[in-house]
Short mmCIF file of C-alpha atoms in Angstrom, two decimals:
data_model
loop_
_atom_site.label_atom_id
_atom_site.label_comp_id
_atom_site.label_asym_id
_atom_site.label_seq_id
_atom_site.Cartn_x
_atom_site.Cartn_y
_atom_site.Cartn_z
CA MET A 1 -5.41 2.55 -18.30
CA LYS A 2 -4.99 3.58 -14.63
CA LYS A 3 -1.42 3.52 -13.30
CA THR A 4 -0.64 1.02 -10.52
CA GLU A 5 -0.81 2.72 -7.14
CA TYR A 6 0.91 1.28 -4.04
CA ALA A 7 -0.02 1.82 -0.35
CA VAL A 8 3.43 1.47 1.47
CA VAL A 9 2.50 0.56 5.06
CA ASP A 10 4.50 0.43 8.35
CA ILE A 11 3.19 -0.06 11.93
CA GLU A 12 4.46 -0.21 15.37
CA THR A 13 2.74 -2.66 17.75
CA THR A 14 2.61 -3.76 21.42
CA GLY A 15 3.82 -7.28 20.61
CA GLY A 16 4.46 -9.73 17.77
CA ASN A 17 1.21 -11.24 16.98
CA ALA A 18 -2.07 -9.71 15.75
CA SER A 19 -4.58 -11.61 17.91
CA GLY A 20 -2.95 -10.64 21.21
CA SER A 21 -1.28 -7.32 20.32
CA ARG A 22 -2.44 -3.82 19.08
CA ILE A 23 -1.14 -1.23 16.75
CA THR A 24 0.53 1.75 18.39
CA GLU A 25 1.45 3.76 15.32
CA ILE A 26 0.65 3.56 11.62
CA ALA A 27 2.07 5.30 8.50
CA ILE A 28 0.68 4.82 5.01
CA ILE A 29 2.35 6.30 1.92
CA ILE A 30 0.46 6.39 -1.34
CA HIS A 31 2.94 5.93 -4.26
CA ASP A 32 2.71 5.65 -7.94
CA GLY A 33 6.07 3.95 -8.39
CA VAL A 34 7.90 7.20 -9.07
CA GLN A 35 6.78 9.58 -6.53
CA VAL A 36 4.71 9.99 -3.25
CA LEU A 37 1.00 11.02 -3.79
CA GLU A 38 -0.18 11.21 -0.35
CA ARG A 39 1.11 10.47 3.12
CA TYR A 40 -0.73 9.58 6.35
CA GLU A 41 0.83 9.01 9.81
CA THR A 42 -0.71 8.82 13.41
CA LEU A 43 -0.11 7.36 16.72
CA VAL A 44 -2.95 4.93 17.95
CA ASN A 45 -4.08 4.35 21.30
CA PRO A 46 -3.82 0.58 21.71
CA GLN A 47 -6.08 0.57 24.78
CA LYS A 48 -3.50 -1.55 26.54
CA GLU A 49 -0.03 -1.10 28.27
CA ILE A 50 3.09 -0.93 25.97
CA PRO A 51 5.52 -3.39 27.34
CA LEU A 52 8.96 -2.06 28.41
CA PRO A 53 10.90 -3.90 25.74
CA ILE A 54 8.73 -2.45 23.09
CA PHE A 55 9.05 1.17 24.43
CA ALA A 56 12.87 0.61 24.44
CA LEU A 57 12.82 -0.47 20.81
CA THR A 58 10.36 2.08 19.30
CA GLY A 59 10.48 4.94 21.96
CA ILE A 60 6.65 4.98 21.92
CA SER A 61 5.51 5.37 25.55
CA ASN A 62 2.07 4.96 27.21
CA ASP A 63 2.05 8.75 27.75
CA MET A 64 2.44 9.37 23.91
CA VAL A 65 -0.54 7.20 23.07
CA ARG A 66 -2.88 8.26 25.85
CA ASP A 67 -4.61 10.99 23.81
CA ALA A 68 -4.05 9.39 20.39
CA PRO A 69 -7.05 8.20 18.44
CA LEU A 70 -8.30 4.70 18.78
CA PHE A 71 -8.05 2.49 15.76
CA ASP A 72 -11.79 2.64 15.33
CA ASP A 73 -11.54 6.36 14.95
CA ILE A 74 -9.20 6.07 11.98
CA ALA A 75 -10.41 2.83 10.43
CA ASP A 76 -12.52 4.43 7.70
CA LYS A 77 -9.42 6.52 6.62
CA VAL A 78 -7.09 3.54 6.62
CA LEU A 79 -9.62 1.53 4.59
CA GLU A 80 -9.98 4.40 2.09
CA LEU A 81 -6.21 4.56 1.65
CA LEU A 82 -5.80 0.85 1.10
CA THR A 83 -8.74 0.19 -1.17
CA GLY A 84 -7.76 -0.46 -4.78
CA ARG A 85 -3.99 -0.28 -4.15
CA VAL A 86 -1.24 -2.79 -3.85
CA PHE A 87 -0.46 -3.32 -0.10
CA VAL A 88 3.29 -2.90 0.23
CA ALA A 89 5.37 -3.64 3.38
CA HIS A 90 8.79 -4.88 4.53
CA ASN A 91 7.61 -8.50 5.61
CA VAL A 92 4.16 -7.83 4.31
CA ASN A 93 2.28 -10.58 5.95
CA PHE A 94 3.15 -9.19 9.41
CA ASP A 95 1.71 -5.82 8.71
CA HIS A 96 -1.19 -7.10 6.65
CA SER A 97 -2.29 -9.42 9.46
CA PHE A 98 -2.23 -6.61 12.01
CA VAL A 99 -4.11 -4.11 9.77
CA ARG A 100 -6.59 -6.79 8.48
CA HIS A 101 -7.43 -7.68 12.25
CA GLU A 102 -7.82 -4.11 13.37
CA LEU A 103 -10.12 -3.34 10.63
CA SER A 104 -12.10 -6.56 11.53
CA LEU A 105 -12.39 -5.31 15.08
CA ALA A 106 -13.72 -2.05 13.82
CA GLY A 107 -16.38 -3.86 11.92
CA LEU A 108 -14.70 -3.49 8.45
CA LYS A 109 -14.11 -6.34 6.25
CA TRP A 110 -10.94 -6.10 4.11
CA THR A 111 -8.15 -8.33 2.67
CA ALA A 112 -5.64 -6.95 0.31
CA LYS A 113 -6.33 -8.28 -3.21
CA HIS A 114 -2.64 -7.57 -4.20
CA LYS A 115 0.37 -7.63 -1.86
CA LEU A 116 4.12 -6.88 -2.40
CA CYS A 117 6.85 -7.81 0.16
CA THR A 118 9.80 -5.62 -0.27
CA VAL A 119 11.94 -8.25 1.49
CA ARG A 120 11.14 -10.82 -1.19
CA ALA A 121 11.37 -8.38 -3.95
CA ALA A 122 14.81 -7.25 -2.91
CA ARG A 123 16.00 -10.84 -2.71
CA LYS A 124 14.97 -11.44 -6.27
CA ILE A 125 16.07 -8.17 -7.87
CA ARG A 126 19.32 -7.58 -5.72
CA PRO A 127 20.42 -11.09 -4.77
CA GLY A 128 23.56 -11.75 -2.68
CA LEU A 129 23.29 -8.93 -0.08
CA ARG A 130 24.51 -9.87 3.35
CA SER A 131 21.09 -9.08 4.91
CA TYR A 132 17.56 -8.06 3.83
CA SER A 133 16.33 -6.34 7.10
CA LEU A 134 15.28 -2.92 6.42
CA GLY A 135 18.12 -1.36 8.27
CA ASN A 136 20.94 -3.46 6.61
CA LEU A 137 19.17 -2.95 3.20
CA CYS A 138 19.22 0.92 3.67
CA GLN A 139 22.98 0.70 4.57
CA SER A 140 23.64 -1.46 1.45
CA LEU A 141 21.61 0.69 -1.10
CA ASP A 142 22.46 4.08 0.42
CA ILE A 143 18.90 4.78 1.51
CA ILE A 144 18.54 7.42 4.14
CA LEU A 145 16.63 5.83 7.13
CA GLU A 146 15.54 8.41 9.77
CA ASN A 147 13.48 7.58 12.89
CA ARG A 148 14.22 3.92 12.77
CA HIS A 149 11.57 1.65 14.39
CA ARG A 150 8.98 4.49 13.98
CA ALA A 151 6.20 3.85 11.55
CA GLY A 152 6.91 7.10 9.50
CA GLY A 153 10.57 6.65 9.18
CA ASP A 154 10.40 3.04 8.25
CA ALA A 155 7.43 3.71 5.84
CA ASP A 156 9.66 6.53 4.11
CA ALA A 157 12.57 4.14 3.69
CA THR A 158 10.41 1.37 2.26
CA ALA A 159 8.85 3.75 -0.24
CA ILE A 160 12.34 4.65 -1.54
CA LEU A 161 13.31 0.97 -1.59
CA LEU A 162 10.17 0.38 -3.65
CA SER A 163 11.09 3.02 -6.10
CA LEU A 164 14.67 1.68 -6.54
CA LEU A 165 13.43 -1.87 -6.98
CA LEU A 166 10.89 -0.72 -9.67
CA GLN A 167 13.71 0.99 -11.48
CA TRP A 168 16.05 -2.00 -11.36
CA ASP A 169 13.40 -4.54 -12.23
CA ASP A 170 14.15 -5.17 -15.87
CA GLU A 171 12.34 -8.67 -15.86
CA GLY A 172 9.00 -7.78 -14.55
CA ILE A 173 9.51 -9.46 -11.31
CA ILE A 174 7.45 -7.03 -9.26
CA GLU A 175 4.48 -7.20 -11.66
CA ALA A 176 4.47 -11.13 -11.34
CA MET A 177 4.75 -10.94 -7.62
CA VAL A 178 1.73 -8.67 -7.07
CA LYS A 179 -0.58 -11.03 -9.03
CA LYS A 180 -3.14 -12.48 -6.62
CA THR A 181 -2.19 -16.01 -7.84
CA SER A 182 1.45 -15.54 -7.03
CA GLN A 183 2.55 -18.35 -4.56
CA ASP A 184 5.73 -16.54 -3.82
CA GLN A 185 3.73 -13.76 -2.17
CA ARG A 186 2.34 -16.20 0.33
CA LEU A 187 5.83 -17.67 1.41
CA PRO A 188 7.29 -16.67 4.66
CA PRO A 189 9.71 -13.66 4.20
CA ASN A 190 12.83 -15.71 5.19
CA LEU A 191 12.02 -18.83 3.00
CA PRO A 192 14.04 -18.83 -0.12
CA PRO A 193 11.70 -19.34 -3.18
CA GLU A 194 14.03 -21.82 -4.66
CA ASP A 195 13.55 -24.11 -1.68
CA PHE A 196 9.76 -24.13 -2.34
CA ASP A 197 10.15 -24.50 -6.03
CA ALA A 198 12.29 -27.63 -5.60
CA LEU A 199 9.46 -29.49 -3.73
CA PRO A 200 8.05 -32.27 -5.93
CA GLU A 201 4.50 -33.26 -6.12
CA LYS A 202 5.03 -36.72 -4.58
CA PRO A 203 4.57 -38.28 -1.24
CA GLY A 204 7.21 -37.72 1.47
CA VAL A 205 8.41 -35.86 4.46
CA TYR A 206 9.41 -32.20 4.66
CA TYR A 207 11.59 -30.38 7.14
CA PHE A 208 11.53 -26.71 8.04
CA TYR A 209 14.78 -25.13 9.20
CA SER A 210 15.33 -22.07 11.51
CA GLN A 211 18.05 -19.42 10.82
CA GLU A 212 20.52 -21.61 12.71
CA ASN A 213 19.72 -24.52 10.31
CA LYS A 214 17.99 -26.46 13.00
CA VAL A 215 14.88 -28.43 12.08
CA VAL A 216 11.95 -26.73 13.79
CA TYR A 217 9.09 -28.69 12.13
CA VAL A 218 8.60 -31.99 10.44
CA GLY A 219 5.54 -33.02 8.43
CA LYS A 220 4.32 -35.68 6.02
CA ALA A 221 2.41 -35.32 2.74
CA LYS A 222 0.72 -37.14 -0.14
CA ASN A 223 1.78 -34.12 -2.23
CA LEU A 224 4.79 -32.27 -0.83
CA LYS A 225 4.46 -29.10 -2.67
CA LYS A 226 0.72 -28.69 -2.09
CA ARG A 227 1.03 -29.63 1.63
CA VAL A 228 3.85 -27.09 2.28
CA ALA A 229 1.87 -24.39 0.37
CA GLN A 230 -1.06 -25.02 2.70
CA HIS A 231 1.07 -24.01 5.72
CA PHE A 232 1.29 -20.29 4.20
CA SER A 233 -2.35 -19.97 3.09
CA GLY A 234 -5.11 -18.45 5.02
CA HIS A 235 -5.30 -15.61 7.48
CA LYS A 236 -4.76 -17.18 11.03
CA ILE A 237 -3.21 -14.57 13.37
CA THR A 238 -2.56 -16.85 16.36
CA PRO A 239 0.84 -16.25 18.06
CA GLN A 240 1.74 -19.88 17.31
CA ARG A 241 1.22 -19.52 13.59
CA GLN A 242 3.06 -16.07 13.30
CA ASN A 243 5.98 -17.42 15.34
CA PHE A 244 6.09 -20.58 13.15
CA LEU A 245 6.25 -18.63 9.84
CA ARG A 246 8.79 -16.30 11.31
CA ASP A 247 11.04 -19.26 12.25
CA ILE A 248 11.14 -20.81 8.65
CA TYR A 249 14.39 -20.11 6.75
CA GLY A 250 14.55 -23.14 4.63
CA VAL A 251 12.80 -26.44 3.69
CA SER A 252 14.09 -29.82 2.53
CA PHE A 253 12.31 -33.00 1.81
CA GLU A 254 12.63 -36.81 1.65
CA ILE A 255 10.45 -38.53 -1.12
CA CYS A 256 8.71 -41.69 0.01
CA ALA A 257 6.95 -44.45 -1.83
CA SER A 258 3.51 -43.96 -0.28
CA GLU A 259 1.85 -41.79 2.38
CA PHE A 260 2.10 -44.71 4.67
CA MET A 261 5.83 -44.80 4.54
CA ALA A 262 5.81 -41.06 4.94
CA LEU A 263 3.71 -41.12 8.00
CA LEU A 264 6.21 -43.73 9.63
CA LEU A 265 9.16 -41.64 8.79
CA GLU A 266 7.50 -38.56 10.12
CA CYS A 267 6.88 -40.05 13.46
CA CYS A 268 10.54 -41.54 13.55
CA GLU A 269 12.04 -38.07 12.73
CA ILE A 270 9.80 -36.16 15.28
CA LYS A 271 10.87 -38.57 17.97
CA LYS A 272 14.54 -38.22 17.01
CA LEU A 273 14.65 -34.46 16.30
CA TRP A 274 11.91 -33.24 18.66
CA PRO A 275 11.31 -30.04 16.61
CA ILE A 276 9.85 -27.10 18.50
CA HIS A 277 6.87 -26.53 16.39
CA ASN A 278 5.67 -30.13 16.33
CA ARG A 279 3.09 -30.78 19.07
CA ALA A 280 0.57 -33.37 17.78
CA LEU A 281 2.44 -36.48 17.89
CA LYS A 282 4.37 -35.68 21.17
CA LYS A 283 1.28 -36.45 23.24
CA PHE A 284 1.23 -40.20 22.17
CA ASP A 285 4.14 -41.14 24.11
CA PRO A 286 3.49 -44.22 26.27
CA LYS A 287 3.70 -43.42 30.05
CA PHE A 288 3.58 -46.73 31.74
CA GLY A 289 5.39 -50.09 31.58
CA LEU A 290 5.37 -53.64 32.64
CA TYR A 291 8.38 -54.49 34.75
CA GLU A 292 9.80 -57.89 35.98
CA TYR A 293 12.41 -58.09 38.77
CA GLU A 294 13.54 -60.58 41.42
CA ALA A 295 13.44 -59.34 45.09
CA ARG A 296 15.93 -60.28 47.74
CA ASN A 297 13.67 -63.03 48.86
CA GLY A 298 14.24 -64.92 45.60
CA TYR A 299 10.78 -64.31 44.30
CA LYS A 300 10.11 -62.85 40.86
CA TYR A 301 7.70 -59.96 40.65
CA LEU A 302 5.58 -58.35 37.88
CA ALA A 303 4.63 -54.67 38.33
CA VAL A 304 2.96 -51.98 36.19
CA GLY A 305 4.13 -48.43 36.87
CA LYS A 306 5.29 -45.15 35.23
CA LEU A 307 8.03 -45.47 32.75
CA LEU A 308 11.26 -44.53 34.26
CA LYS A 309 14.65 -43.49 32.48
CA GLN A 310 17.46 -46.13 32.58
CA GLN A 311 15.09 -48.87 33.69
CA SER A 312 14.24 -51.72 31.24
CA TYR A 313 10.66 -52.60 30.71
CA VAL A 314 8.87 -55.66 29.14
CA GLU A 315 5.97 -53.74 27.62
CA MET A 316 4.80 -50.14 27.34
CA PHE A 317 1.18 -48.82 27.75
CA HIS A 318 -0.59 -45.51 27.17
CA SER A 319 -2.58 -45.99 30.28
CA LEU A 320 -2.36 -47.70 33.64
CA HIS A 321 -5.52 -49.31 32.86
CA ASP A 322 -4.19 -51.18 29.84
CA GLY A 323 -1.13 -52.30 31.81
CA VAL A 324 -3.19 -53.55 34.80
CA ASN A 325 -5.58 -55.38 32.41
CA LEU A 326 -2.68 -57.36 30.79
CA LEU A 327 -1.20 -58.05 34.19
CA LEU A 328 -4.41 -59.53 35.44
CA LYS A 329 -4.90 -61.67 32.50
CA LEU A 330 -1.31 -62.97 32.65
CA ALA A 331 -1.75 -63.73 36.56
CA GLY A 332 -4.90 -65.59 35.88
CA GLN A 333 -3.76 -67.60 32.97
CA PHE A 334 -0.50 -68.73 34.63
CA THR A 335 -1.82 -68.86 38.15
CA ILE A 336 0.66 -66.24 39.49
CA ASP A 337 0.08 -65.45 43.22
CA TYR A 338 -1.62 -62.01 43.44
CA ARG A 339 0.89 -60.96 46.11
CA PHE A 340 3.60 -60.82 43.61
CA ILE A 341 1.97 -58.55 41.15
CA HIS A 342 1.89 -54.77 41.79
CA TYR A 343 -0.02 -51.87 40.17
CA GLY A 344 1.12 -48.28 40.14
CA THR A 345 4.81 -48.92 40.87
CA SER A 346 7.85 -49.99 39.09
CA SER A 347 9.90 -50.20 42.20
CA ALA A 348 11.78 -53.40 43.21
CA GLU A 349 11.65 -52.34 46.89
CA VAL A 350 8.06 -53.48 47.24
CA VAL A 351 7.96 -56.90 48.93
CA VAL A 352 5.32 -59.39 50.25
CA LYS A 353 4.34 -58.52 53.80
CA ASP A 354 1.72 -61.21 53.87
CA THR A 355 4.03 -64.28 53.98
CA ALA A 356 1.51 -66.95 54.92
CA ALA A 357 1.54 -70.17 52.79
CA LEU A 358 3.86 -68.65 50.06
CA PRO A 359 4.16 -70.78 47.04
CA ASP A 360 7.24 -72.52 46.31
CA ALA A 361 9.79 -70.09 44.90
CA ASP A 362 11.02 -72.20 41.96
CA HIS A 363 7.39 -73.09 41.02
CA HIS A 364 6.42 -69.45 41.22
CA ASN A 365 9.33 -68.17 39.28
CA ASP A 366 8.64 -70.72 36.60
CA ALA A 367 5.06 -69.54 36.26
CA VAL A 368 6.31 -65.89 35.88
CA ASN A 369 8.85 -67.02 33.17
CA ARG A 370 6.12 -68.97 31.28
CA ALA A 371 3.96 -65.77 31.36
CA LEU A 372 6.81 -63.58 30.05
CA ASP A 373 7.64 -66.30 27.32
CA PHE A 374 3.94 -66.32 26.26
CA LEU A 375 3.90 -62.60 26.09
CA GLU A 376 7.07 -62.51 23.91
CA ALA A 377 5.77 -65.32 21.63
CA SER A 378 2.47 -63.52 21.23
CA ARG A 379 4.25 -60.55 19.56
CA PRO A 380 4.30 -61.00 15.81
CA THR A 381 7.21 -60.78 13.56
CA TYR A 382 6.48 -59.81 9.96
CA ALA A 383 7.29 -57.49 7.07
CA ILE A 384 5.08 -55.20 5.04
CA VAL A 385 6.18 -55.24 1.44
CA ASP A 386 4.71 -52.57 -0.87
CA LYS A 387 5.47 -50.51 -3.98
CA GLY A 388 8.71 -48.43 -4.10
CA ARG A 389 9.44 -44.85 -5.14
CA SER A 390 9.97 -46.29 -8.61
CA ARG A 391 9.21 -49.45 -10.47
CA ASP A 392 12.78 -50.61 -9.79
CA GLU A 393 12.28 -50.97 -5.95
CA ARG A 394 10.08 -52.09 -3.20
CA SER A 395 9.37 -50.45 0.19
CA CYS A 396 9.87 -52.67 3.37
CA VAL A 397 8.75 -52.29 6.88
CA TRP A 398 10.11 -54.90 9.37
CA VAL A 399 8.33 -55.71 12.77
CA GLU A 400 10.35 -57.83 15.17
CA LYS A 401 8.39 -59.48 17.91
CA GLY A 402 5.75 -56.85 18.15
CA HIS A 403 8.17 -53.96 17.77
CA PHE A 404 8.96 -51.73 14.85
CA TYR A 405 12.51 -52.52 13.81
CA GLY A 406 13.05 -50.40 10.76
CA MET A 407 12.05 -49.43 7.27
CA GLY A 408 13.62 -48.75 3.84
CA TYR A 409 13.75 -49.80 0.14
CA ILE A 410 15.16 -52.73 -1.71
CA GLY A 411 15.74 -53.37 -5.50
CA SER A 412 12.86 -55.16 -7.17
CA ASP A 413 15.38 -57.46 -8.76
CA MET A 414 16.99 -58.54 -5.42
CA ALA A 415 16.42 -62.07 -4.76
CA LEU A 416 15.58 -62.80 -1.02
CA THR A 417 15.29 -66.34 0.08
CA GLU A 418 14.04 -65.59 3.53
CA ILE A 419 12.10 -62.68 4.84
CA SER A 420 14.48 -62.16 7.71
CA GLU A 421 17.03 -60.92 5.25
CA ILE A 422 14.93 -57.76 4.92
CA LYS A 423 16.38 -56.60 8.28
CA GLU A 424 19.71 -56.22 6.62
CA TYR A 425 18.35 -53.61 4.12
CA VAL A 426 16.14 -51.50 6.24
CA THR A 427 17.30 -48.45 8.23
CA PRO A 428 16.69 -49.23 12.01
CA TYR A 429 14.58 -46.81 14.08
CA SER A 430 13.26 -46.70 17.59
CA SER A 431 9.84 -48.23 18.06
CA ASN A 432 7.07 -46.80 20.08
CA GLY A 433 3.37 -47.48 20.84
CA TYR A 434 1.98 -45.01 18.26
CA ILE A 435 3.91 -46.26 15.32
CA MET A 436 3.01 -49.93 16.12
CA GLN A 437 -0.62 -48.67 16.20
CA LEU A 438 -0.24 -47.30 12.69
CA ILE A 439 1.64 -50.47 11.42
CA ASN A 440 -0.87 -52.87 12.95
CA ALA A 441 -3.89 -50.90 11.54
CA TYR A 442 -2.21 -50.89 8.03
CA ALA A 443 -1.36 -54.72 8.35
CA ILE A 444 -5.10 -55.44 9.03
CA LYS A 445 -6.43 -53.13 6.26
CA TYR A 446 -3.94 -54.51 3.68
CA PRO A 447 -3.22 -58.25 4.55
CA GLY A 448 -1.86 -58.83 1.04
CA LYS A 449 1.04 -56.66 1.82
CA VAL A 450 2.05 -58.67 4.90
CA VAL A 451 4.81 -61.32 4.69
CA LYS A 452 5.34 -63.45 7.74
CA PRO A 453 8.29 -65.74 8.72
CA GLU A 454 6.34 -68.99 8.26
CA GLN A 455 6.09 -68.13 4.62
CA ASN A 456 9.81 -68.14 4.63
CA ILE A 457 10.47 -67.58 0.94
CA ILE A 458 9.27 -64.46 -0.88
CA SER A 459 7.68 -65.61 -4.17
CA GLU A 460 9.23 -64.33 -7.35
CA ASN A 461 5.54 -63.91 -8.55
CA TYR A 462 4.81 -61.61 -5.75
CA SER A 463 2.92 -58.82 -7.50
CA TYR A 464 4.28 -55.62 -5.80
CA ASP A 465 3.03 -53.42 -8.61
CA THR A 466 -0.59 -54.33 -7.92
CA ILE A 467 -0.45 -54.04 -4.12
#
């Protein structure tokens, strides 16, 4: 039986992501687990300028690579060295993404069938060290590291590290890690495997943390373990993805009763924490508001304009068109003089210039008040009561006058005489237009889960388990 051979790889590059950067140096050491069988090292002409910070780190200058071979010229050799061997690197997914991309640009299709990350292997076989960066590991394990931040020097040190880890590996950890099906090999280098292993296969919300223990991403899932694993699969090499994976140092979770509850909690947490890598939900913020104010002349005005901090509003809108539409309907329904409704402004400084035949101020203000009372009365108050995280509880969402008030869980054996009591048991959250879109759509789709104030008493026979 052929002995396992390893291709220990280290590269230097013009930047941190494979899609926008190029390799400037590559070293490949063929190793049988005991000794070096072959060694290959070369500078590479990246066909682009090397940034000054990269030169300061590696010492590789534009002059040094000017006459070096292009990656196209060495692609066949690199592929030959990698084929049939375990791809090994310190933070393996970084080096693998660059080499795979460069080979692809050279017209060669390749993906490592087996990979080994020496960062992860060292964490498992030698736990408890202060740091697992290559430099610090070499200090801790007395490995000679010459030519730091050069491909050859770092590859030599990684090969020695590999030999030591194989010697110390009494539990077959490395053999398990190099299997193609090993989930651990796909995890970001800084994410502790135990964090991933703790994830349940249940609906909920998950949180990714940075090295400073700050939340950098919040997501929801029907199956927490499966969804988190999806973040680490595939071969995308965009800067956003690589920066995202590099930032992940931990993951925690909150189990929810359903995907719907997880979706609401995700929205609330993103609005509260504003994680750096969450982008999708941020664009749903309302940008316009309906304002009511009384000017110095004693007349009340209604205006639709941009949302302003520290200024209270009557209603929020995603577009100026939606706000103007509602304002026109209110003006027509309650016969409000057009001179006292304004579009595109939220300023109380705008006053009527055409003062001919103004309506009686009290009569006019009463019409504005009736319009606002109608608007408030048209906002529904209701609860969505659904199954809980176990048979011993129910999930609850409370909507107060058209705005999301809060969500939470109550015991199935808890006797509620009025639905308004639900407010006492839910966790309050800030409302926004996007969350109310989700809640209203869910209420329409599942009317049997909606309980309204006019029902007053929640029936003891209400079948939560069959909802």
